[in-house]
């Protein structure tokens, strides 16, 4: 969704700088190199290697098709006006909607934390889902946080990264927004809670969540609107943020201490 675009751009205010490696000998989609020949082969195809060993091999269609449709058309003429209208709703209503979708994501957090051996975080996520689904009226009220049970987010994209899979090619998908080959697979897996509902319910929930998240980023619209190259900055910060979840010590190394991670959390909603 285009909510990702404005969320990433807000990091520009904080003075984050981006560094690129010029070449790479690592296959972007192979978790482990099995042969010496493979390790010595150059898979960068002449492109700069971005965070997570991603390569923007599709920059032309990403710009001409994906970015134009997402930012110049979809966001400007549809999503942005709708988000501004949604932002006029009472704050308790918006908070309830956000809590509802956050509660659904606890199912993913439960499973994904289990995959990486975070048993405690998996248990907390399951407890949060049970508490908020019952005492919190289907999750519209975040009772668990009031009880001291903090959210432990974990996405399948991050799980795959921790398992050794690189980000792969960067993609700017129409309507959906910035992603990578790894993230696309991870997001598909994370959609499993909606498989139990009719397809039109899943699409409706996806649309409402996208509008809600986009409305939270209204204050950052000017940042992306006035950027010199919004596409490159969106791409780089998106990849840096995703890699930072996989290995916090390998990404965002130049980040200012005052950076608020809640801004970038909107990227993956």
PDB file of C-alpha atoms in Angstrom:
ATOM      1  CA  UNK A   1       0.000   0.000   0.000  1.00  0.00           C
ATOM      2  CA  UNK A   2       0.968   3.612  -0.495  1.00  0.00           C
ATOM      3  CA  UNK A   3       0.964   4.007   3.296  1.00  0.00           C
ATOM      4  CA  UNK A   4       4.497   2.616   3.051  1.00  0.00           C
ATOM      5  CA  UNK A   5       5.676   5.490   0.893  1.00  0.00           C
ATOM      6  CA  UNK A   6       4.958   8.326   3.327  1.00  0.00           C
ATOM      7  CA  UNK A   7       6.048   6.276   6.348  1.00  0.00           C
ATOM      8  CA  UNK A   8       9.521   5.797   4.940  1.00  0.00           C
ATOM      9  CA  UNK A   9       9.877   9.359   3.751  1.00  0.00           C
ATOM     10  CA  UNK A  10       9.410  10.770   7.254  1.00  0.00           C
ATOM     11  CA  UNK A  11      12.859   9.391   8.069  1.00  0.00           C
ATOM     12  CA  UNK A  12      14.359  12.093   5.849  1.00  0.00           C
ATOM     13  CA  UNK A  13      13.636  14.621   8.579  1.00  0.00           C
ATOM     14  CA  UNK A  14      15.924  12.736  10.917  1.00  0.00           C
ATOM     15  CA  UNK A  15      18.945  12.939   8.628  1.00  0.00           C
ATOM     16  CA  UNK A  16      19.460   9.264   7.901  1.00  0.00           C
ATOM     17  CA  UNK A  17      22.148   8.592   5.300  1.00  0.00           C
ATOM     18  CA  UNK A  18      22.310   5.657   2.911  1.00  0.00           C
ATOM     19  CA  UNK A  19      25.434   3.705   1.973  1.00  0.00           C
ATOM     20  CA  UNK A  20      25.724   1.234  -0.897  1.00  0.00           C
ATOM     21  CA  UNK A  21      28.171  -1.519  -1.695  1.00  0.00           C
ATOM     22  CA  UNK A  22      29.279  -1.390  -5.299  1.00  0.00           C
ATOM     23  CA  UNK A  23      29.350  -5.121  -5.996  1.00  0.00           C
ATOM     24  CA  UNK A  24      28.257  -8.400  -4.474  1.00  0.00           C
ATOM     25  CA  UNK A  25      29.172 -12.051  -4.982  1.00  0.00           C
ATOM     26  CA  UNK A  26      26.135 -13.352  -3.140  1.00  0.00           C
ATOM     27  CA  UNK A  27      23.121 -14.775  -4.942  1.00  0.00           C
ATOM     28  CA  UNK A  28      20.182 -12.601  -3.762  1.00  0.00           C
ATOM     29  CA  UNK A  29      17.776 -15.521  -3.367  1.00  0.00           C
ATOM     30  CA  UNK A  30      19.992 -18.369  -2.148  1.00  0.00           C
ATOM     31  CA  UNK A  31      20.170 -18.725   1.674  1.00  0.00           C
ATOM     32  CA  UNK A  32      23.490 -20.560   1.659  1.00  0.00           C
ATOM     33  CA  UNK A  33      26.239 -20.812  -0.957  1.00  0.00           C
ATOM     34  CA  UNK A  34      26.920 -24.521  -1.472  1.00  0.00           C
ATOM     35  CA  UNK A  35      29.867 -24.371  -3.878  1.00  0.00           C
ATOM     36  CA  UNK A  36      33.048 -22.329  -4.108  1.00  0.00           C
ATOM     37  CA  UNK A  37      32.143 -21.506  -7.716  1.00  0.00           C
ATOM     38  CA  UNK A  38      28.816 -20.084  -6.607  1.00  0.00           C
ATOM     39  CA  UNK A  39      30.461 -18.005  -3.921  1.00  0.00           C
ATOM     40  CA  UNK A  40      32.872 -16.538  -6.458  1.00  0.00           C
ATOM     41  CA  UNK A  41      30.252 -15.728  -9.083  1.00  0.00           C
ATOM     42  CA  UNK A  42      29.025 -12.141  -9.348  1.00  0.00           C
ATOM     43  CA  UNK A  43      25.250 -11.909  -9.115  1.00  0.00           C
ATOM     44  CA  UNK A  44      25.011  -8.115  -9.009  1.00  0.00           C
ATOM     45  CA  UNK A  45      24.634  -7.788 -12.801  1.00  0.00           C
ATOM     46  CA  UNK A  46      26.411  -4.435 -12.597  1.00  0.00           C
ATOM     47  CA  UNK A  47      23.891  -3.004 -10.129  1.00  0.00           C
ATOM     48  CA  UNK A  48      24.623  -1.568  -6.699  1.00  0.00           C
ATOM     49  CA  UNK A  49      23.756  -3.909  -3.869  1.00  0.00           C
ATOM     50  CA  UNK A  50      21.225  -2.414  -1.473  1.00  0.00           C
ATOM     51  CA  UNK A  51      20.317  -3.343   2.103  1.00  0.00           C
ATOM     52  CA  UNK A  52      19.541  -7.024   2.505  1.00  0.00           C
ATOM     53  CA  UNK A  53      21.506  -7.769  -0.707  1.00  0.00           C
ATOM     54  CA  UNK A  54      18.568  -6.484  -2.722  1.00  0.00           C
ATOM     55  CA  UNK A  55      19.056  -5.325  -6.340  1.00  0.00           C
ATOM     56  CA  UNK A  56      16.779  -2.913  -8.196  1.00  0.00           C
ATOM     57  CA  UNK A  57      17.012  -4.713 -11.527  1.00  0.00           C
ATOM     58  CA  UNK A  58      13.499  -3.536 -12.454  1.00  0.00           C
ATOM     59  CA  UNK A  59      14.022   0.150 -11.775  1.00  0.00           C
ATOM     60  CA  UNK A  60      12.553   1.313 -15.085  1.00  0.00           C
ATOM     61  CA  UNK A  61       9.186  -0.500 -14.758  1.00  0.00           C
ATOM     62  CA  UNK A  62       9.210   0.187 -11.018  1.00  0.00           C
ATOM     63  CA  UNK A  63       9.414   3.914 -11.734  1.00  0.00           C
ATOM     64  CA  UNK A  64       7.318   4.179 -14.881  1.00  0.00           C
ATOM     65  CA  UNK A  65       4.543   1.807 -13.872  1.00  0.00           C
ATOM     66  CA  UNK A  66       4.626   1.088 -10.129  1.00  0.00           C
ATOM     67  CA  UNK A  67       5.595   4.505  -8.793  1.00  0.00           C
ATOM     68  CA  UNK A  68       3.468   6.460 -11.260  1.00  0.00           C
ATOM     69  CA  UNK A  69       0.350   4.427 -10.546  1.00  0.00           C
ATOM     70  CA  UNK A  70       0.914   4.304  -6.797  1.00  0.00           C
ATOM     71  CA  UNK A  71       2.018   7.826  -6.024  1.00  0.00           C
ATOM     72  CA  UNK A  72       0.965  10.040  -8.932  1.00  0.00           C
ATOM     73  CA  UNK A  73      -2.470   8.481  -9.445  1.00  0.00           C
ATOM     74  CA  UNK A  74      -3.708   6.099  -6.764  1.00  0.00           C
ATOM     75  CA  UNK A  75      -2.479   7.972  -3.699  1.00  0.00           C
ATOM     76  CA  UNK A  76      -3.017  11.494  -5.009  1.00  0.00           C
ATOM     77  CA  UNK A  77      -6.515  11.065  -6.373  1.00  0.00           C
ATOM     78  CA  UNK A  78      -8.002   8.256  -4.277  1.00  0.00           C
ATOM     79  CA  UNK A  79      -6.188   7.079  -1.171  1.00  0.00           C
ATOM     80  CA  UNK A  80      -5.121  10.515   0.077  1.00  0.00           C
ATOM     81  CA  UNK A  81      -8.603  12.118  -0.092  1.00  0.00           C
ATOM     82  CA  UNK A  82     -10.210   9.061   1.511  1.00  0.00           C
ATOM     83  CA  UNK A  83      -7.556   9.024   4.253  1.00  0.00           C
ATOM     84  CA  UNK A  84      -8.188  12.686   5.025  1.00  0.00           C
ATOM     85  CA  UNK A  85     -11.892  11.950   5.318  1.00  0.00           C
ATOM     86  CA  UNK A  86     -11.168   9.007   7.613  1.00  0.00           C
ATOM     87  CA  UNK A  87      -8.925  11.221   9.767  1.00  0.00           C
ATOM     88  CA  UNK A  88     -11.960  13.391  10.502  1.00  0.00           C
ATOM     89  CA  UNK A  89     -13.596  10.523  12.404  1.00  0.00           C
ATOM     90  CA  UNK A  90     -13.468  10.627  16.232  1.00  0.00           C
ATOM     91  CA  UNK A  91     -10.094   9.519  17.594  1.00  0.00           C
ATOM     92  CA  UNK A  92     -11.594   6.612  19.632  1.00  0.00           C
ATOM     93  CA  UNK A  93     -12.988   5.186  16.405  1.00  0.00           C
ATOM     94  CA  UNK A  94      -9.618   5.344  14.651  1.00  0.00           C
ATOM     95  CA  UNK A  95      -7.873   3.857  17.682  1.00  0.00           C
ATOM     96  CA  UNK A  96     -10.354   0.991  17.786  1.00  0.00           C
ATOM     97  CA  UNK A  97      -9.823   0.180  14.115  1.00  0.00           C
ATOM     98  CA  UNK A  98      -6.053   0.160  14.587  1.00  0.00           C
ATOM     99  CA  UNK A  99      -6.343  -2.070  17.643  1.00  0.00           C
ATOM    100  CA  UNK A 100      -8.589  -4.505  15.766  1.00  0.00           C
ATOM    101  CA  UNK A 101      -6.099  -5.119  12.957  1.00  0.00           C
ATOM    102  CA  UNK A 102      -3.179  -5.172  15.367  1.00  0.00           C
ATOM    103  CA  UNK A 103      -4.974  -7.919  17.279  1.00  0.00           C
ATOM    104  CA  UNK A 104      -5.342 -10.035  14.134  1.00  0.00           C
ATOM    105  CA  UNK A 105      -1.595  -9.710  13.536  1.00  0.00           C
ATOM    106  CA  UNK A 106      -0.988 -11.326  16.938  1.00  0.00           C
ATOM    107  CA  UNK A 107      -1.796 -14.651  15.270  1.00  0.00           C
ATOM    108  CA  UNK A 108       1.153 -14.127  12.930  1.00  0.00           C
ATOM    109  CA  UNK A 109       3.332 -12.944  15.804  1.00  0.00           C
ATOM    110  CA  UNK A 110       2.525 -16.128  17.702  1.00  0.00           C
ATOM    111  CA  UNK A 111       3.550 -18.440  14.858  1.00  0.00           C
ATOM    112  CA  UNK A 112       6.493 -16.425  13.548  1.00  0.00           C
ATOM    113  CA  UNK A 113       8.086 -15.916  16.967  1.00  0.00           C
ATOM    114  CA  UNK A 114       7.823 -19.672  17.435  1.00  0.00           C
ATOM    115  CA  UNK A 115       9.704 -20.253  14.168  1.00  0.00           C
ATOM    116  CA  UNK A 116      12.742 -18.304  15.395  1.00  0.00           C
ATOM    117  CA  UNK A 117      12.702 -19.915  18.838  1.00  0.00           C
ATOM    118  CA  UNK A 118      11.268 -16.920  20.725  1.00  0.00           C
ATOM    119  CA  UNK A 119       8.983 -19.057  22.884  1.00  0.00           C
ATOM    120  CA  UNK A 120       8.330 -16.317  25.432  1.00  0.00           C
ATOM    121  CA  UNK A 121       7.363 -13.763  22.790  1.00  0.00           C
ATOM    122  CA  UNK A 122       5.187 -16.356  21.069  1.00  0.00           C
ATOM    123  CA  UNK A 123       3.364 -17.003  24.327  1.00  0.00           C
ATOM    124  CA  UNK A 124       2.908 -13.282  24.958  1.00  0.00           C
ATOM    125  CA  UNK A 125       1.485 -12.797  21.464  1.00  0.00           C
ATOM    126  CA  UNK A 126      -0.995 -15.638  21.928  1.00  0.00           C
ATOM    127  CA  UNK A 127      -2.010 -14.301  25.328  1.00  0.00           C
ATOM    128  CA  UNK A 128      -2.502 -10.826  23.864  1.00  0.00           C
ATOM    129  CA  UNK A 129      -4.771 -12.247  21.175  1.00  0.00           C
ATOM    130  CA  UNK A 130      -6.891 -14.175  23.667  1.00  0.00           C
ATOM    131  CA  UNK A 131      -7.178 -11.280  26.115  1.00  0.00           C
ATOM    132  CA  UNK A 132      -7.952  -8.627  23.524  1.00  0.00           C
ATOM    133  CA  UNK A 133     -10.354 -10.867  21.587  1.00  0.00           C
ATOM    134  CA  UNK A 134     -12.405 -11.502  24.718  1.00  0.00           C
ATOM    135  CA  UNK A 135     -11.978  -8.713  27.262  1.00  0.00           C
ATOM    136  CA  UNK A 136     -11.133  -6.220  24.515  1.00  0.00           C
ATOM    137  CA  UNK A 137     -14.283  -6.830  22.462  1.00  0.00           C
ATOM    138  CA  UNK A 138     -12.711  -8.568  19.435  1.00  0.00           C
ATOM    139  CA  UNK A 139      -9.570  -6.500  19.802  1.00  0.00           C
ATOM    140  CA  UNK A 140     -11.066  -3.026  19.489  1.00  0.00           C
ATOM    141  CA  UNK A 141      -9.666  -2.254  22.954  1.00  0.00           C
ATOM    142  CA  UNK A 142      -6.039  -3.100  23.754  1.00  0.00           C
ATOM    143  CA  UNK A 143      -6.571  -4.516  27.238  1.00  0.00           C
ATOM    144  CA  UNK A 144      -3.388  -6.605  27.068  1.00  0.00           C
ATOM    145  CA  UNK A 145      -1.129  -3.550  26.885  1.00  0.00           C
ATOM    146  CA  UNK A 146      -2.848  -2.119  29.936  1.00  0.00           C
ATOM    147  CA  UNK A 147      -1.965  -5.376  31.693  1.00  0.00           C
ATOM    148  CA  UNK A 148       1.718  -4.955  30.815  1.00  0.00           C
ATOM    149  CA  UNK A 149       1.746  -7.401  27.906  1.00  0.00           C
ATOM    150  CA  UNK A 150       3.631  -5.468  25.218  1.00  0.00           C
ATOM    151  CA  UNK A 151       3.344  -6.287  21.528  1.00  0.00           C
ATOM    152  CA  UNK A 152       6.063  -8.606  20.140  1.00  0.00           C
ATOM    153  CA  UNK A 153       5.800  -8.160  16.360  1.00  0.00           C
ATOM    154  CA  UNK A 154       7.420 -10.710  14.074  1.00  0.00           C
ATOM    155  CA  UNK A 155       6.736 -11.009  10.336  1.00  0.00           C
ATOM    156  CA  UNK A 156       7.439 -13.951   8.062  1.00  0.00           C
ATOM    157  CA  UNK A 157       9.651 -11.668   5.960  1.00  0.00           C
ATOM    158  CA  UNK A 158      11.890 -11.202   8.990  1.00  0.00           C
ATOM    159  CA  UNK A 159      11.823 -14.937   9.760  1.00  0.00           C
ATOM    160  CA  UNK A 160      13.013 -15.734   6.233  1.00  0.00           C
ATOM    161  CA  UNK A 161      15.735 -13.118   6.542  1.00  0.00           C
ATOM    162  CA  UNK A 162      16.965 -14.562   9.812  1.00  0.00           C
ATOM    163  CA  UNK A 163      17.044 -17.980   8.107  1.00  0.00           C
ATOM    164  CA  UNK A 164      19.559 -16.604   5.599  1.00  0.00           C
ATOM    165  CA  UNK A 165      17.390 -15.595   2.638  1.00  0.00           C
ATOM    166  CA  UNK A 166      18.285 -12.269   1.019  1.00  0.00           C
ATOM    167  CA  UNK A 167      15.682  -9.683   0.043  1.00  0.00           C
ATOM    168  CA  UNK A 168      15.983 -10.383  -3.675  1.00  0.00           C
ATOM    169  CA  UNK A 169      14.765  -7.943  -6.336  1.00  0.00           C
ATOM    170  CA  UNK A 170      13.043  -4.753  -5.214  1.00  0.00           C
ATOM    171  CA  UNK A 171       9.522  -4.323  -6.587  1.00  0.00           C
ATOM    172  CA  UNK A 172       7.140  -1.361  -6.703  1.00  0.00           C
ATOM    173  CA  UNK A 173       3.834  -3.159  -7.136  1.00  0.00           C
ATOM    174  CA  UNK A 174       0.809  -1.141  -8.327  1.00  0.00           C
ATOM    175  CA  UNK A 175      -1.665  -0.513  -5.487  1.00  0.00           C
ATOM    176  CA  UNK A 176       0.363  -2.665  -3.067  1.00  0.00           C
ATOM    177  CA  UNK A 177       3.464  -0.484  -2.870  1.00  0.00           C
ATOM    178  CA  UNK A 178       7.178  -1.200  -2.230  1.00  0.00           C
ATOM    179  CA  UNK A 179       8.199  -4.776  -1.517  1.00  0.00           C
ATOM    180  CA  UNK A 180      10.831  -7.407  -2.356  1.00  0.00           C
ATOM    181  CA  UNK A 181      10.673 -11.000  -3.540  1.00  0.00           C
ATOM    182  CA  UNK A 182      11.237 -12.170   0.041  1.00  0.00           C
ATOM    183  CA  UNK A 183       8.708  -9.763   1.513  1.00  0.00           C
ATOM    184  CA  UNK A 184       6.087 -10.746  -1.064  1.00  0.00           C
ATOM    185  CA  UNK A 185       6.406 -14.394  -0.041  1.00  0.00           C
ATOM    186  CA  UNK A 186       6.348 -13.431   3.618  1.00  0.00           C
ATOM    187  CA  UNK A 187       3.270 -11.240   3.267  1.00  0.00           C
ATOM    188  CA  UNK A 188       1.437 -14.025   1.462  1.00  0.00           C
ATOM    189  CA  UNK A 189       2.163 -16.380   4.348  1.00  0.00           C
ATOM    190  CA  UNK A 190       1.115 -13.747   6.901  1.00  0.00           C
ATOM    191  CA  UNK A 191      -2.290 -13.457   5.255  1.00  0.00           C
ATOM    192  CA  UNK A 192      -3.312 -16.912   6.482  1.00  0.00           C
ATOM    193  CA  UNK A 193      -5.740 -15.610   9.154  1.00  0.00           C
ATOM    194  CA  UNK A 194      -7.912 -14.207   6.348  1.00  0.00           C
ATOM    195  CA  UNK A 195      -8.063 -17.536   4.523  1.00  0.00           C
ATOM    196  CA  UNK A 196     -10.885 -18.566   6.867  1.00  0.00           C
ATOM    197  CA  UNK A 197     -13.137 -15.799   5.534  1.00  0.00           C
ATOM    198  CA  UNK A 198     -14.707 -15.189   2.109  1.00  0.00           C
ATOM    199  CA  UNK A 199     -12.398 -13.398  -0.338  1.00  0.00           C
ATOM    200  CA  UNK A 200     -14.483 -10.225  -0.292  1.00  0.00           C
ATOM    201  CA  UNK A 201     -14.114  -9.975   3.488  1.00  0.00           C
ATOM    202  CA  UNK A 202     -10.326 -10.169   3.164  1.00  0.00           C
ATOM    203  CA  UNK A 203     -10.264  -7.490   0.469  1.00  0.00           C
ATOM    204  CA  UNK A 204     -12.520  -5.244   2.528  1.00  0.00           C
ATOM    205  CA  UNK A 205     -10.357  -5.667   5.627  1.00  0.00           C
ATOM    206  CA  UNK A 206      -7.197  -4.976   3.576  1.00  0.00           C
ATOM    207  CA  UNK A 207      -8.718  -1.767   2.200  1.00  0.00           C
ATOM    208  CA  UNK A 208      -9.881  -0.483   5.593  1.00  0.00           C
ATOM    209  CA  UNK A 209      -6.523  -1.220   7.210  1.00  0.00           C
ATOM    210  CA  UNK A 210      -4.738   0.552   4.357  1.00  0.00           C
ATOM    211  CA  UNK A 211      -6.914   3.648   4.760  1.00  0.00           C
ATOM    212  CA  UNK A 212      -6.356   3.643   8.515  1.00  0.00           C
ATOM    213  CA  UNK A 213      -2.571   3.385   8.215  1.00  0.00           C
ATOM    214  CA  UNK A 214      -2.469   6.007   5.463  1.00  0.00           C
ATOM    215  CA  UNK A 215      -4.425   8.433   7.649  1.00  0.00           C
ATOM    216  CA  UNK A 216      -1.810   8.138  10.388  1.00  0.00           C
ATOM    217  CA  UNK A 217       0.786   9.508   7.942  1.00  0.00           C
ATOM    218  CA  UNK A 218      -0.929  12.685   6.836  1.00  0.00           C
ATOM    219  CA  UNK A 219       1.611  14.835   8.679  1.00  0.00           C
ATOM    220  CA  UNK A 220       4.433  13.325   6.574  1.00  0.00           C
ATOM    221  CA  UNK A 221       2.881  14.007   3.161  1.00  0.00           C
ATOM    222  CA  UNK A 222       4.983  17.106   2.554  1.00  0.00           C
ATOM    223  CA  UNK A 223       8.212  15.191   3.066  1.00  0.00           C
ATOM    224  CA  UNK A 224       7.687  12.781   0.191  1.00  0.00           C
ATOM    225  CA  UNK A 225       5.996  15.422  -1.962  1.00  0.00           C
ATOM    226  CA  UNK A 226       9.055  17.675  -1.759  1.00  0.00           C
ATOM    227  CA  UNK A 227      11.751  15.004  -1.993  1.00  0.00           C
ATOM    228  CA  UNK A 228      14.275  15.321  -4.845  1.00  0.00           C
ATOM    229  CA  UNK A 229      13.875  11.661  -5.827  1.00  0.00           C
ATOM    230  CA  UNK A 230      10.998  10.145  -3.834  1.00  0.00           C
ATOM    231  CA  UNK A 231      11.366   6.758  -5.530  1.00  0.00           C
ATOM    232  CA  UNK A 232      15.018   6.194  -4.554  1.00  0.00           C
ATOM    233  CA  UNK A 233      14.522   7.448  -1.014  1.00  0.00           C
ATOM    234  CA  UNK A 234      11.418   5.312  -0.547  1.00  0.00           C
ATOM    235  CA  UNK A 235      13.214   2.251  -1.893  1.00  0.00           C
ATOM    236  CA  UNK A 236      16.345   2.709   0.211  1.00  0.00           C
ATOM    237  CA  UNK A 237      14.624   3.396   3.499  1.00  0.00           C
ATOM    238  CA  UNK A 238      12.182   0.547   2.967  1.00  0.00           C
ATOM    239  CA  UNK A 239      15.047  -1.897   2.408  1.00  0.00           C
ATOM    240  CA  UNK A 240      17.054  -0.510   5.322  1.00  0.00           C
ATOM    241  CA  UNK A 241      14.085  -0.845   7.650  1.00  0.00           C
ATOM    242  CA  UNK A 242      13.393  -4.442   6.618  1.00  0.00           C
ATOM    243  CA  UNK A 243      17.039  -5.432   6.991  1.00  0.00           C
ATOM    244  CA  UNK A 244      17.137  -3.700  10.365  1.00  0.00           C
ATOM    245  CA  UNK A 245      14.502  -6.148  11.588  1.00  0.00           C
ATOM    246  CA  UNK A 246      16.619  -9.083  10.456  1.00  0.00           C
ATOM    247  CA  UNK A 247      19.899  -7.767  11.861  1.00  0.00           C
ATOM    248  CA  UNK A 248      19.618  -4.509  13.852  1.00  0.00           C
ATOM    249  CA  UNK A 249      23.420  -4.224  13.982  1.00  0.00           C
ATOM    250  CA  UNK A 250      23.846  -4.401  10.204  1.00  0.00           C
ATOM    251  CA  UNK A 251      21.336  -1.734   9.186  1.00  0.00           C
ATOM    252  CA  UNK A 252      20.513   1.841  10.147  1.00  0.00           C
ATOM    253  CA  UNK A 253      24.072   2.270  11.409  1.00  0.00           C
ATOM    254  CA  UNK A 254      23.969   5.993  10.765  1.00  0.00           C
ATOM    255  CA  UNK A 255      20.606   6.454  12.388  1.00  0.00           C
ATOM    256  CA  UNK A 256      20.200   9.320  14.823  1.00  0.00           C
ATOM    257  CA  UNK A 257      19.494   8.243  18.418  1.00  0.00           C
ATOM    258  CA  UNK A 258      16.217  10.141  18.388  1.00  0.00           C
ATOM    259  CA  UNK A 259      14.676   8.099  15.548  1.00  0.00           C
ATOM    260  CA  UNK A 260      11.165   6.908  16.401  1.00  0.00           C
ATOM    261  CA  UNK A 261      10.716   3.375  15.035  1.00  0.00           C
ATOM    262  CA  UNK A 262       6.927   3.760  15.183  1.00  0.00           C
ATOM    263  CA  UNK A 263       7.134   5.787  11.956  1.00  0.00           C
ATOM    264  CA  UNK A 264       8.676   2.924  10.000  1.00  0.00           C
ATOM    265  CA  UNK A 265       6.410   0.347  11.593  1.00  0.00           C
ATOM    266  CA  UNK A 266       3.662   1.692   9.323  1.00  0.00           C
ATOM    267  CA  UNK A 267       5.592   0.357   6.325  1.00  0.00           C
ATOM    268  CA  UNK A 268       4.611  -3.283   6.983  1.00  0.00           C
ATOM    269  CA  UNK A 269       1.104  -2.860   8.172  1.00  0.00           C
TER     270      UNK A 269
END
